[in-house]
XYZ file of C-alpha atoms in Angstrom:
655
model
C 83.781 54.907 95.040
C 85.694 54.670 98.712
C 84.362 55.563 101.302
C 86.505 58.575 103.528
C 86.391 58.803 107.536
C 85.490 62.332 107.928
C 85.860 62.907 111.957
C 83.771 66.641 112.940
C 84.816 68.739 115.945
C 82.532 67.002 118.078
C 84.654 63.637 118.002
C 80.977 62.311 115.679
C 82.393 60.571 112.517
C 80.737 60.425 109.171
C 81.835 57.836 105.833
C 80.878 59.560 102.674
C 81.870 59.039 99.405
C 85.903 59.380 97.779
C 85.607 63.358 96.119
C 82.735 64.653 97.955
C 83.009 68.044 98.233
C 83.219 70.025 101.925
C 79.743 71.364 100.361
C 77.864 68.499 100.466
C 79.684 67.059 103.769
C 78.166 70.586 105.019
C 74.142 70.487 103.511
C 74.854 66.440 105.103
C 75.014 67.315 108.401
C 72.562 70.456 108.128
C 71.112 72.562 105.621
C 71.557 76.050 108.002
C 75.088 75.064 108.814
C 75.951 74.368 104.916
C 74.654 77.832 104.272
C 76.139 79.879 106.625
C 79.387 77.652 105.756
C 82.342 80.150 104.523
C 84.980 77.569 104.276
C 86.814 74.684 105.883
C 89.793 73.537 108.082
C 90.717 70.121 106.431
C 93.448 68.334 109.333
C 94.183 71.663 110.439
C 93.989 73.263 106.651
C 92.331 76.140 105.342
C 90.136 74.956 102.402
C 87.888 76.308 100.112
C 83.556 74.349 100.563
C 84.541 72.994 96.930
C 87.201 71.028 98.168
C 86.910 66.890 97.648
C 87.835 65.032 100.037
C 89.821 62.122 98.718
C 91.408 61.129 102.157
C 90.009 60.239 105.678
C 90.388 63.825 107.465
C 89.446 65.984 110.457
C 87.035 68.578 109.544
C 85.872 71.831 110.649
C 83.169 74.121 108.306
C 84.007 77.993 109.134
C 81.112 80.219 110.199
C 80.795 84.184 110.716
C 81.234 82.629 114.897
C 85.157 80.770 113.726
C 88.023 82.830 114.740
C 89.906 83.238 111.345
C 86.711 84.083 109.658
C 86.482 87.877 110.017
C 89.811 87.579 108.166
C 88.971 85.212 105.801
C 85.639 87.130 104.716
C 87.539 90.628 104.061
C 90.723 88.587 102.129
C 87.817 87.660 99.822
C 86.125 91.547 99.455
C 89.900 92.693 98.982
C 89.324 90.752 95.331
C 86.555 91.972 94.703
C 87.926 95.512 95.491
C 90.636 93.981 92.570
C 88.101 92.909 90.631
C 86.490 95.841 90.728
C 89.529 98.657 89.980
C 90.909 96.400 86.411
C 87.273 96.710 85.810
C 87.567 100.410 85.708
C 90.685 101.391 85.525
C 91.343 98.342 82.613
C 94.825 99.235 83.024
C 95.950 98.403 86.115
C 98.105 96.293 87.586
C 97.392 94.163 91.008
C 99.979 94.517 93.848
C 98.910 92.431 97.042
C 95.577 92.189 98.290
C 96.113 91.344 102.022
C 93.615 91.524 105.000
C 94.692 93.489 107.939
C 93.834 93.900 111.587
C 91.153 96.298 110.606
C 90.154 95.558 106.647
C 91.816 95.244 103.970
C 94.167 96.532 101.080
C 94.771 96.277 97.409
C 97.887 97.625 95.490
C 98.422 99.015 92.159
C 100.020 100.327 89.332
C 98.689 102.634 87.465
C 98.565 105.656 85.623
C 97.074 108.317 88.225
C 96.225 108.602 91.640
C 93.369 107.696 92.979
C 90.373 110.733 93.436
C 88.002 110.400 96.231
C 85.391 110.143 93.167
C 87.525 107.308 91.891
C 86.905 105.430 95.262
C 82.776 106.075 95.059
C 82.813 104.649 91.084
C 84.699 101.707 92.650
C 82.902 100.972 95.800
C 79.675 101.214 93.097
C 81.489 98.412 91.268
C 81.906 96.502 93.744
C 78.773 96.187 95.805
C 77.189 95.344 91.810
C 79.941 92.593 90.854
C 78.437 90.987 94.706
C 74.572 91.808 93.738
C 75.298 89.388 91.231
C 76.104 86.758 93.447
C 79.506 85.294 91.754
C 81.259 82.059 92.368
C 85.094 82.261 93.691
C 86.678 79.216 92.117
C 89.767 77.986 93.148
C 92.418 76.587 89.843
C 95.384 74.798 90.010
C 97.153 76.433 86.771
C 101.013 74.793 85.598
C 103.339 77.608 87.378
C 104.520 78.246 83.904
C 101.733 78.496 82.460
C 101.153 81.568 85.121
C 104.102 83.003 84.157
C 103.014 83.175 81.119
C 99.406 84.312 80.961
C 100.257 87.256 83.888
C 103.362 88.460 81.750
C 101.259 88.805 78.744
C 98.638 90.745 80.528
C 101.616 92.786 81.449
C 101.493 92.521 85.355
C 105.448 91.207 85.422
C 104.362 91.706 89.836
C 102.542 89.208 89.815
C 105.194 86.790 87.194
C 107.637 88.034 90.156
C 105.660 86.470 93.539
C 105.029 83.588 91.322
C 108.670 83.003 90.773
C 109.455 83.701 94.250
C 106.400 82.165 96.534
C 106.370 78.799 94.637
C 109.868 78.282 93.769
C 109.920 74.477 93.126
C 106.390 73.519 92.719
C 104.718 72.273 89.155
C 101.632 74.147 89.972
C 100.097 77.610 91.609
C 96.959 78.780 93.267
C 94.848 81.412 90.849
C 91.344 82.167 91.209
C 88.398 83.693 89.281
C 85.677 85.192 90.428
C 83.273 84.496 87.324
C 85.971 83.659 85.267
C 89.083 84.488 83.608
C 87.957 87.532 82.399
C 85.792 88.816 84.951
C 88.908 88.980 87.375
C 91.805 85.834 88.004
C 94.459 86.836 90.828
C 97.346 84.023 92.314
C 96.087 83.059 94.999
C 96.798 80.584 98.301
C 93.383 81.588 99.035
C 90.693 80.312 100.213
C 88.085 82.473 99.847
C 84.138 83.077 100.486
C 82.033 80.797 97.852
C 80.660 83.728 95.693
C 80.398 87.662 95.765
C 77.343 87.426 97.273
C 78.277 86.464 101.172
C 80.039 90.098 100.603
C 77.611 92.444 102.607
C 79.008 95.126 104.983
C 82.278 96.916 103.066
C 83.281 100.305 102.573
C 86.267 101.674 100.734
C 88.062 104.334 103.312
C 90.896 105.967 101.451
C 93.438 105.500 98.652
C 97.756 106.640 99.346
C 101.222 106.281 98.312
C 102.657 102.800 98.419
C 105.830 101.633 97.087
C 105.944 97.000 96.071
C 107.022 95.958 98.849
C 107.159 98.673 101.361
C 110.742 99.294 99.384
C 110.915 103.141 98.127
C 113.657 101.876 95.857
C 111.048 99.697 94.246
C 108.062 100.642 91.935
C 105.743 103.392 93.073
C 101.402 101.536 93.658
C 98.357 103.279 94.653
C 96.663 101.557 97.984
C 92.868 101.594 98.588
C 92.237 100.709 102.062
C 88.642 99.373 103.022
C 87.031 97.094 105.584
C 84.109 94.525 105.975
C 82.367 93.250 108.608
C 79.792 90.469 108.349
C 76.829 92.438 109.344
C 76.243 96.050 108.306
C 75.542 98.104 112.134
C 79.404 95.923 112.666
C 80.377 98.130 109.961
C 78.863 101.845 111.329
C 79.963 100.900 114.605
C 83.511 100.858 112.836
C 82.943 103.103 110.972
C 81.810 105.817 114.243
C 85.007 104.746 115.863
C 87.518 106.055 112.781
C 84.754 109.734 112.754
C 85.943 109.729 116.560
C 89.713 108.700 116.407
C 89.730 111.333 113.670
C 88.510 113.664 116.303
C 91.391 112.141 118.530
C 94.458 111.547 115.824
C 97.687 112.483 118.109
C 98.680 114.976 114.669
C 96.177 117.039 115.349
C 95.294 117.664 119.321
C 99.296 117.661 118.988
C 99.758 120.191 116.372
C 96.536 122.141 117.963
C 98.171 122.205 121.864
C 101.645 123.180 120.529
C 103.399 119.481 121.381
C 105.138 117.507 118.574
C 105.780 118.903 115.104
C 107.684 116.988 112.272
C 109.824 118.567 109.257
C 110.329 116.807 106.424
C 113.974 117.761 106.517
C 114.171 115.104 109.541
C 111.704 112.446 108.276
C 111.010 109.988 111.050
C 112.414 112.369 114.168
C 109.838 114.472 115.961
C 110.197 118.092 117.246
C 109.050 118.420 120.921
C 107.874 121.908 121.287
C 107.970 123.322 124.944
C 105.160 122.055 126.025
C 105.503 117.954 124.667
C 108.677 118.031 125.932
C 107.303 118.465 129.519
C 105.099 116.058 129.050
C 107.841 113.957 128.265
C 109.785 114.701 131.242
C 106.765 113.822 133.197
C 106.791 110.667 131.747
C 110.920 110.449 132.011
C 110.558 111.445 135.625
C 107.254 109.290 136.468
C 109.171 105.906 135.038
C 112.232 107.021 136.763
C 110.585 107.435 140.304
C 108.760 103.517 139.107
C 112.143 101.790 139.198
C 114.632 103.556 140.865
C 113.029 102.268 144.261
C 112.262 98.742 142.233
C 116.358 98.463 142.617
C 116.900 99.854 139.096
C 119.509 102.407 137.895
C 120.490 104.549 134.913
C 122.775 104.716 132.524
C 123.805 105.966 129.386
C 125.392 104.588 126.369
C 126.732 105.803 124.353
C 124.754 106.724 120.335
C 127.260 105.164 117.955
C 128.967 102.206 117.435
C 131.768 100.134 116.432
C 130.093 97.458 113.183
C 132.363 94.999 115.396
C 130.074 95.620 118.656
C 126.539 94.475 116.157
C 129.321 91.725 114.421
C 129.083 90.124 117.839
C 125.420 90.906 118.697
C 124.385 89.532 115.595
C 122.525 92.516 113.736
C 125.214 93.234 111.641
C 124.036 89.763 110.244
C 120.217 90.464 110.506
C 119.714 93.632 111.345
C 121.639 96.046 109.035
C 119.202 97.463 106.294
C 117.733 98.549 110.059
C 119.828 99.963 110.642
C 121.417 104.076 110.533
C 125.275 103.270 108.833
C 128.223 105.972 109.532
C 130.267 104.291 106.452
C 133.541 106.023 107.610
C 134.654 107.196 111.132
C 137.918 109.666 111.873
C 140.070 105.964 111.258
C 138.220 104.524 108.205
C 136.252 102.254 110.520
C 132.638 101.617 109.478
C 129.877 102.644 112.192
C 126.555 102.456 113.153
C 123.716 104.944 115.109
C 122.585 102.080 117.518
C 118.989 100.393 117.017
C 118.611 99.279 119.954
C 120.100 99.254 124.061
C 120.733 95.663 125.251
C 125.484 95.456 123.595
C 125.522 98.524 125.301
C 124.342 96.920 129.000
C 125.774 93.668 127.677
C 129.448 95.187 127.491
C 128.702 97.715 131.261
C 127.822 93.932 132.160
C 131.235 92.744 130.881
C 133.045 95.857 132.380
C 133.790 94.266 135.693
C 133.855 90.605 137.675
C 130.124 90.390 139.135
C 128.904 87.843 141.944
C 125.504 86.091 142.392
C 125.678 88.538 145.671
C 125.111 90.829 143.351
C 122.050 89.287 140.403
C 119.734 90.639 139.740
C 121.370 94.064 138.053
C 118.504 96.095 136.168
C 119.974 98.848 133.609
C 117.239 101.558 132.874
C 117.844 103.724 130.153
C 116.100 106.330 128.068
C 119.060 107.528 125.114
C 117.204 107.716 121.387
C 117.525 105.151 118.804
C 117.534 105.436 115.614
C 115.799 102.340 113.317
C 116.229 103.285 109.494
C 112.137 102.151 108.336
C 110.863 102.547 105.253
C 109.438 106.175 104.880
C 105.955 104.865 103.231
C 105.860 103.709 106.537
C 106.722 106.909 108.662
C 103.598 107.776 110.739
C 103.017 110.839 113.489
C 104.874 109.383 116.265
C 103.422 105.999 115.961
C 106.378 104.783 113.485
C 109.275 106.991 113.340
C 113.072 106.788 112.613
C 114.303 108.320 116.021
C 112.243 106.926 119.154
C 113.363 106.637 122.992
C 112.746 103.590 125.291
C 111.945 103.341 128.738
C 114.625 99.978 128.269
C 115.557 98.132 130.469
C 117.452 95.240 130.961
C 118.016 92.279 134.421
C 120.634 90.097 134.516
C 120.005 87.289 136.551
C 120.461 83.674 137.831
C 118.308 81.530 136.350
C 116.949 81.032 139.237
C 115.631 83.990 139.558
C 113.332 84.436 136.296
C 110.426 84.020 138.303
C 110.808 86.388 141.159
C 111.677 88.763 138.827
C 109.499 88.401 135.868
C 106.824 88.695 138.542
C 108.074 91.885 139.772
C 108.142 93.201 136.188
C 104.629 91.789 135.855
C 103.790 93.986 139.368
C 105.707 96.808 138.455
C 103.192 97.092 134.527
C 100.384 96.171 136.857
C 100.645 99.471 138.874
C 101.734 101.803 135.765
C 99.352 101.029 133.366
C 96.673 101.523 136.425
C 98.093 105.149 137.033
C 97.251 105.984 133.870
C 93.840 104.046 133.753
C 94.453 101.783 130.894
C 93.013 98.805 130.205
C 95.625 95.701 129.102
C 95.671 91.915 127.744
C 98.773 89.733 128.346
C 100.283 87.077 125.858
C 102.740 84.634 126.418
C 104.400 83.780 123.463
C 106.396 80.111 123.399
C 109.258 78.276 121.217
C 108.414 79.005 117.478
C 109.972 76.606 114.377
C 112.859 78.167 114.440
C 114.705 78.603 117.741
C 118.349 78.634 119.730
C 119.135 76.947 122.892
C 117.976 72.901 123.994
C 114.129 72.365 124.541
C 115.094 71.573 128.433
C 116.465 75.358 128.414
C 113.129 76.165 126.196
C 110.199 74.687 128.642
C 112.301 75.760 132.509
C 111.694 79.908 130.365
C 108.736 79.098 129.750
C 107.321 77.632 132.999
C 109.041 80.476 134.905
C 107.309 82.549 132.515
C 103.655 80.614 133.403
C 104.320 80.447 137.476
C 105.064 84.429 137.385
C 102.140 84.845 135.384
C 100.184 83.283 137.849
C 102.162 84.463 140.999
C 101.423 88.007 139.914
C 97.412 86.870 139.312
C 97.269 88.673 135.985
C 95.519 86.608 133.426
C 96.845 85.756 130.094
C 96.257 83.877 127.387
C 98.887 81.824 124.830
C 100.939 82.236 121.365
C 101.905 79.324 120.551
C 104.927 79.155 118.326
C 105.361 82.880 118.236
C 108.115 83.532 120.668
C 111.981 85.495 119.570
C 114.020 83.116 118.089
C 116.198 83.383 121.712
C 113.248 82.818 124.188
C 109.874 83.271 125.406
C 108.464 86.551 126.174
C 104.984 88.072 127.169
C 103.591 90.681 125.333
C 101.147 93.499 126.534
C 97.982 95.442 124.863
C 96.461 98.145 125.459
C 92.999 98.887 124.203
C 92.339 102.871 124.960
C 89.872 104.757 125.483
C 87.560 103.549 121.970
C 88.871 100.127 121.349
C 91.990 99.821 119.579
C 94.613 97.789 121.053
C 98.696 98.903 120.595
C 101.332 97.399 121.794
C 102.787 98.911 124.466
C 104.648 96.281 126.785
C 107.351 93.842 126.166
C 109.255 90.907 128.549
C 111.880 88.651 126.570
C 114.276 86.199 128.170
C 117.339 85.933 126.274
C 119.687 82.902 126.694
C 121.541 84.211 123.924
C 123.086 87.361 124.160
C 125.487 85.660 127.506
C 126.492 83.516 124.818
C 127.358 85.509 122.968
C 128.864 89.142 124.187
C 130.273 85.898 126.870
C 129.324 86.930 130.259
C 129.304 85.519 133.754
C 129.050 85.347 137.359
C 131.325 84.157 140.466
C 128.284 81.156 141.551
C 128.028 80.812 144.946
C 130.308 77.131 143.926
C 132.785 80.310 143.452
C 132.423 78.900 139.558
C 131.489 80.625 136.384
C 127.960 81.176 135.305
C 126.087 82.666 132.841
C 123.354 84.702 134.027
C 119.685 85.195 132.044
C 118.940 88.487 130.590
C 114.949 89.597 130.547
C 114.773 92.447 127.601
C 111.938 94.840 129.486
C 110.188 97.578 128.638
C 106.442 99.309 130.045
C 105.871 102.103 127.536
C 107.142 100.130 124.783
C 108.922 103.631 122.978
C 107.730 107.069 124.528
C 106.789 108.182 121.150
C 104.850 105.021 120.900
C 103.323 105.687 124.782
C 102.730 109.488 123.967
C 100.586 109.017 121.133
C 98.655 106.331 122.904
C 98.140 109.124 125.780
C 96.981 111.427 123.001
C 94.824 109.817 121.984
C 92.862 107.941 124.562
C 92.449 111.125 126.380
C 91.759 112.987 123.544
C 94.196 115.729 124.747
C 92.319 116.220 127.744
C 95.006 115.853 130.446
C 94.566 114.817 134.012
C 95.837 116.663 136.388
C 99.574 114.996 136.829
C 100.141 115.003 133.888
C 98.460 117.794 131.712
C 101.316 120.230 130.277
C 99.929 123.296 131.578
C 97.979 122.492 135.143
C 96.189 126.264 135.157
C 96.320 129.433 133.755
C 95.385 132.825 135.140
C 92.751 134.876 133.207
C 93.135 138.458 134.653
C 89.656 139.859 133.638
C 91.157 143.153 132.630
C 94.303 145.027 132.923
C 94.529 146.483 136.527
C 94.290 142.812 137.508
C 97.684 141.493 135.671
C 99.766 142.548 138.692
C 97.189 140.390 141.068
C 97.073 137.362 138.584
C 100.940 137.767 137.675
C 101.122 137.402 141.697
C 98.990 134.310 141.483
C 100.550 132.963 138.715
C 104.482 133.234 140.575
C 102.838 131.297 144.321
C 101.753 128.572 142.011
C 104.916 127.975 139.709
C 106.679 128.059 143.304
C 104.157 125.524 144.156
C 105.655 123.419 141.561
C 102.526 123.171 139.235
C 103.130 123.957 135.846
C 100.564 127.568 135.228
C 100.064 130.108 132.483
C 99.190 133.829 133.240
C 97.017 135.107 129.785
C 98.233 138.395 129.610
C 96.181 139.354 126.603
C 94.036 142.218 126.068
C 91.217 140.363 124.844
C 87.362 140.242 126.846
C 87.664 137.099 129.843
C 85.225 135.480 127.711
C 86.915 134.924 125.498
C 89.894 134.167 127.211
C 88.334 130.700 128.989
C 86.709 129.703 125.750
C 89.935 129.696 124.813
C 91.468 128.218 127.327
C 89.194 125.088 127.134
C 89.742 124.797 123.968
C 93.181 123.801 124.780
C 91.882 122.003 127.557
C 93.763 123.232 130.114
C 92.427 120.838 133.476
C 92.489 124.601 135.745
C 91.542 128.241 134.982
C 91.853 131.456 137.954
C 89.584 134.396 136.913
C 91.071 137.360 138.677
C 88.871 140.694 138.486
C 88.365 143.669 141.926
C 87.116 140.887 144.656
C 89.640 137.941 143.741
C 92.383 140.548 144.200
C 90.819 142.429 147.955
C 90.492 139.061 148.873
C 93.494 137.370 148.022
C 91.314 134.822 146.070
C 91.003 132.936 143.116
C 87.938 131.886 141.066
C 88.695 128.449 140.052
C 86.906 126.877 137.052
C 87.141 123.462 136.028
C 87.628 122.263 132.478
C 84.928 119.417 132.675
C 82.997 120.808 136.144
C 82.724 124.559 135.381
C 82.920 127.238 137.683
C 83.848 125.645 140.924
C 83.411 129.292 143.604
C 86.183 132.001 144.884
C 88.868 129.944 146.677
C 92.396 131.011 148.624
C 95.469 130.629 146.524
C 96.486 128.054 149.227
C 93.427 126.076 149.279
C 93.553 125.775 145.572
C 97.284 124.650 145.318
C 97.245 122.084 149.117
C 93.289 120.896 146.514
C 95.718 121.086 143.331
C 98.872 119.423 144.681
C 96.509 117.004 145.968
C 95.395 115.725 143.245
C 98.559 115.545 141.331
C 99.989 113.055 144.282
C 97.207 110.770 144.122
C 97.323 110.692 140.423
C 93.802 111.634 139.765
C 92.341 110.681 136.309
C 88.734 111.572 135.468
C 87.373 109.772 132.878
C 88.352 109.423 129.169
C 86.300 111.394 126.990
C 83.678 109.278 126.066
C 83.514 107.668 122.303
C 80.809 109.851 120.758
C 80.459 112.902 122.851
C 81.101 115.777 122.845
C 85.160 116.504 124.281
C 85.045 118.710 127.762
C 85.830 121.740 125.972
């Protein structure tokens, strides 16, 4: 038998007989490594430990410390979940079961929704199967045999997947747990060697779903779960989930009367009075940052003729995500705008531009509409109507580095003002792209130079750029460690071509500008959801919809309390007066539950002395103070944008 040469990550090589399983190579290197190995990468292709090596190759063993290990582990746990469901619910039809950033899910067609007691029984069955240490085995089946097999079992969705994903193949990959009778699934893998490797997992809930996320397709039931390599990691995650429930923006938004939703307006937010104050505070804050930085605010129409979207390419590639107005008054086909950029291109093209005019920076906050599937709508984080702190910067090629550096410094300042931690990713040329290699190389080099000039640490996502240009994405980390994708900066060479955008250069000839698409909040809706959950509703003074509430002790103090409230309002503070005939202790508790930053108590002494007794949400009783002194201190705190500390995880929120 001939040998094959295996090259390990450290550059060393080993000769093994052709046909040797990967697990045997691991055992020959180290019994400890063989025990820790979950799978492997052969020439960078993930494979099972059972794969037989039949040619020279590079080999890297995947253990719990490997970057792809957790996704593999969770995918295997999703198969374990499906095995448990099909054993407990013999008529269940399996859909798909991928790993996710937070865990995994699996979709099923069943006769009724899963109940909490069903999930408990399913999890017990999963643990039973895990304790049996059953092997995961990859089997290659003839494609037509696989279709017949799943069809005969009443699983047409699996047949559909095989038809869609394996066209032109003679064989397909299927995985069993123990054997076909225990569980079998169409899957490319890889998986852990056996169910005994799966230790720390938990089912989290079930919800309605649709095949491929389309409400027109087969209704399904989705079971969510998570898995970790260690029980302590699982428990820490479950603790964070409990904390997240307390911070849920839908819960706090309802309690603080910020937002509401209604089934007659699916995916659209009702901004109540206090929520509108918060929205406007953010909008005005962004204007205050951008106007000194050379931006102008514009407003483009909400409805455009399809000719605009044909020019931009959205009609061909994005139409299914747009709200179409089938016929206007004159019979033309129209659509609600899903993004601002095409309108900004028309504005740019409306007059002759000189190189002396550039950069030109258009900023807009008007509503956008995107036809998201009903099954994915979720509070403020996934909506059909949204607004962005959207801007498009029109620059010369030579200005890219300087402009992106300016954008990065703006982003750094803004996130600092909100006390947000973040990480930055540079996404480079994908496999399918428009334009020339030279243009892409120059664009990527410009972004890297800008990141370095802004002293901004970053990682590189190779091949994850948009088809029309490289981009910088920013992930914000909230108080309980979750990441939210917010800011994005994208270079675009293609839309200036499509819209024939030009400027007259110093040489008196026409040139194409480059467009930088940028947002820092992202969408207002998503950013406000992030802030609600980050601060757990305990707003810093400068953001709080209600900054102070005046609390008269008795009815005879109402007139003085009202005068205090009026003086606060005249100074620009957002203040309310609690006129209810309730005991002062009750009023204080109510204000604390609403997490109002300051409570100003007025009684006989305060009315006589022209003072207020100040209580802080976080600091308790601060004692008496003149109204003028309180106003001066509050305005100074707002000016500084003091944040205080976000409520610690696992501790009682400030009452």
